[in-house]
Amino acid sequence: MALNILKLCVGCESVEDLEAWVAHRLEERRRNGEPAEHWHVTRMVPTRGAEITDGGSMYWVIKGSVQCRQLITEIRPFTDNEGIGRCKIVLAPEIIRTEWQPRRPFQGWRYLKAEDAPADLGKGGAGLVELPPKLRQELAELGLL
């Protein structure tokens, strides 16, 4: 069974912000003649990388709730220009919306077992996606999502 990573999506106010950021970064890489891939850099290298790249996802916490995920395709440890070990977690560009699941703030990232991960929004959740982000946030804060 795949293992996931849970991460705060700092700087994003909504899933739409994350989608725009990913699109911007991919376009920027294309313009620069670089491979059009998306990644997130972390300081710590996951020790359970084989489990993660076997179908695991990065679940993003936005404004206090898990709201979406991206499939993790590769984990690339590297050393930055200052000699500090870091890790690129390569992500599929598609952002999959999930049921909202409240989460308290934390630093870094956490492993997230498949059985603890929120379900993807199916066809029945399409109406939720169409709600304005502010309204979705208010409903989540009231415990209605």
GROMACS .gro file of C-alpha atoms in nm:
model
  145
    1MET     CA    1   0.000   0.000   0.000
    2ALA     CA    2   0.134   0.342  -0.097
    3LEU     CA    3   0.254   0.588   0.162
    4ASN     CA    4   0.173   0.958   0.128
    5ILE     CA    5   0.323   1.284   0.248
    6LEU     CA    6   0.128   1.560   0.421
    7LYS     CA    7   0.259   1.914   0.373
    8LEU     CA    8   0.141   2.268   0.447
    9CYS     CA    9   0.087   2.467   0.128
   10VAL     CA   10   0.238   2.792   0.251
   11GLY     CA   11   0.141   3.101   0.054
   12CYS     CA   12  -0.168   2.953  -0.109
   13GLU     CA   13  -0.511   3.076  -0.010
   14SER     CA   14  -0.698   2.814  -0.215
   15VAL     CA   15  -0.659   2.516  -0.445
   16GLU     CA   16  -0.698   2.760  -0.733
   17ASP     CA   17  -0.387   2.945  -0.610
   18LEU     CA   18  -0.193   2.617  -0.611
   19GLU     CA   19  -0.318   2.531  -0.960
   20ALA     CA   20  -0.211   2.874  -1.087
   21TRP     CA   21   0.132   2.838  -0.922
   22VAL     CA   22   0.193   2.497  -1.079
   23ALA     CA   23   0.085   2.623  -1.423
   24HIS     CA   24   0.312   2.928  -1.388
   25ARG     CA   25   0.616   2.718  -1.288
   26LEU     CA   26   0.562   2.469  -1.571
   27GLU     CA   27   0.529   2.748  -1.828
   28GLU     CA   28   0.840   2.919  -1.688
   29ARG     CA   29   1.040   2.597  -1.724
   30ARG     CA   30   0.915   2.545  -2.081
   31ARG     CA   31   1.018   2.901  -2.175
   32ASN     CA   32   1.365   2.839  -2.030
   33GLY     CA   33   1.405   2.517  -2.229
   34GLU     CA   34   1.398   2.304  -1.913
   35PRO     CA   35   1.197   1.984  -1.863
   36ALA     CA   36   0.836   2.078  -1.783
   37GLU     CA   37   0.814   1.910  -1.446
   38HIS     CA   38   0.696   2.028  -1.108
   39TRP     CA   39   0.864   1.958  -0.775
   40HIS     CA   40   0.869   2.067  -0.415
   41VAL     CA   41   1.203   2.108  -0.237
   42THR     CA   42   1.240   1.989   0.122
   43ARG     CA   43   1.535   1.966   0.354
   44MET     CA   44   1.473   1.613   0.472
   45VAL     CA   45   1.485   1.313   0.238
   46PRO     CA   46   1.204   1.065   0.305
   47THR     CA   47   1.354   0.738   0.426
   48ARG     CA   48   1.055   0.544   0.295
   49GLY     CA   49   1.096   0.665  -0.062
   50ALA     CA   50   1.014   0.334  -0.232
   51GLU     CA   51   0.675   0.323  -0.056
   52ILE     CA   52   0.604   0.684  -0.149
   53THR     CA   53   0.689   0.654  -0.518
   54ASP     CA   54   0.474   0.340  -0.543
   55GLY     CA   55   0.154   0.543  -0.588
   56GLY     CA   56   0.184   0.789  -0.300
   57SER     CA   57   0.072   1.151  -0.314
   58MET     CA   58   0.156   1.486  -0.160
   59TYR     CA   59  -0.154   1.592   0.034
   60TRP     CA   60  -0.168   1.969   0.065
   61VAL     CA   61  -0.299   2.146   0.375
   62ILE     CA   62  -0.442   2.481   0.267
   63LYS     CA   63  -0.585   2.722   0.526
   64GLY     CA   64  -0.606   2.454   0.795
   65SER     CA   65  -0.758   2.169   0.590
   66VAL     CA   66  -0.629   1.903   0.354
   67GLN     CA   67  -0.794   2.005   0.027
   68CYS     CA   68  -0.607   1.837  -0.255
   69ARG     CA   69  -0.324   1.610  -0.355
   70GLN     CA   70  -0.063   1.555  -0.627
   71LEU     CA   71   0.085   1.218  -0.723
   72ILE     CA   72   0.452   1.182  -0.626
   73THR     CA   73   0.649   1.046  -0.921
   74GLU     CA   74   1.008   1.064  -0.796
   75ILE     CA   75   1.228   1.159  -0.502
   76ARG     CA   76   1.562   1.323  -0.591
   77PRO     CA   77   1.810   1.400  -0.313
   78PHE     CA   78   2.062   1.672  -0.404
   79THR     CA   79   2.307   1.915  -0.247
   80ASP     CA   80   2.235   2.286  -0.293
   81ASN     CA   81   2.485   2.563  -0.370
   82GLU     CA   82   2.558   2.608   0.002
   83GLY     CA   83   2.644   2.240   0.051
   84ILE     CA   84   2.319   2.160   0.232
   85GLY     CA   85   2.147   1.830   0.154
   86ARG     CA   86   1.796   1.875   0.017
   87CYS     CA   87   1.535   1.675  -0.167
   88LYS     CA   88   1.319   1.740  -0.472
   89ILE     CA   89   0.985   1.564  -0.446
   90VAL     CA   90   0.874   1.547  -0.809
   91LEU     CA   91   0.497   1.581  -0.848
   92ALA     CA   92   0.252   1.514  -1.128
   93PRO     CA   93   0.113   1.849  -1.244
   94GLU     CA   94  -0.251   1.739  -1.203
   95ILE     CA   95  -0.408   1.855  -0.877
   96ILE     CA   96  -0.675   1.621  -0.745
   97ARG     CA   97  -0.925   1.772  -0.504
   98THR     CA   98  -1.006   1.573  -0.193
   99GLU     CA   99  -1.260   1.583   0.082
  100TRP     CA  100  -1.162   1.848   0.332
  101GLN     CA  101  -0.990   1.720   0.643
  102PRO     CA  102  -0.893   1.966   0.920
  103ARG     CA  103  -0.525   1.971   1.024
  104ARG     CA  104  -0.336   2.171   1.282
  105PRO     CA  105  -0.022   2.358   1.176
  106PHE     CA  106   0.307   2.166   1.179
  107GLN     CA  107   0.658   2.214   1.050
  108GLY     CA  108   0.810   2.022   0.763
  109TRP     CA  109   0.615   1.728   0.630
  110ARG     CA  110   0.460   1.415   0.777
  111TYR     CA  111   0.397   1.067   0.649
  112LEU     CA  112   0.028   0.999   0.585
  113LYS     CA  113  -0.094   0.640   0.570
  114ALA     CA  114  -0.341   0.560   0.293
  115GLU     CA  115  -0.612   0.469   0.544
  116ASP     CA  116  -0.581   0.813   0.709
  117ALA     CA  117  -0.588   1.012   0.384
  118PRO     CA  118  -0.905   1.194   0.279
  119ALA     CA  119  -1.094   1.051  -0.017
  120ASP     CA  120  -1.082   1.213  -0.359
  121LEU     CA  121  -1.385   1.418  -0.450
  122GLY     CA  122  -1.585   1.209  -0.692
  123LYS     CA  123  -1.850   1.321  -0.932
  124GLY     CA  124  -2.077   1.394  -0.635
  125GLY     CA  125  -1.826   1.650  -0.508
  126ALA     CA  126  -1.823   1.853  -0.829
  127GLY     CA  127  -2.063   2.107  -0.676
  128LEU     CA  128  -1.817   2.176  -0.395
  129VAL     CA  129  -1.545   2.262  -0.645
  130GLU     CA  130  -1.774   2.521  -0.803
  131LEU     CA  131  -1.831   2.704  -0.473
  132PRO     CA  132  -1.622   3.019  -0.425
  133PRO     CA  133  -1.307   2.945  -0.220
  134LYS     CA  134  -1.411   3.183   0.060
  135LEU     CA  135  -1.746   3.008   0.099
  136ARG     CA  136  -1.579   2.664   0.099
  137GLN     CA  137  -1.343   2.788   0.371
  138GLU     CA  138  -1.629   2.920   0.584
  139LEU     CA  139  -1.823   2.595   0.547
  140ALA     CA  140  -1.512   2.397   0.644
  141GLU     CA  141  -1.457   2.613   0.952
  142LEU     CA  142  -1.817   2.541   1.055
  143GLY     CA  143  -1.751   2.168   1.012
  144LEU     CA  144  -1.991   2.138   0.720
  145LEU     CA  145  -1.734   2.013   0.468
   0.00000   0.00000   0.00000
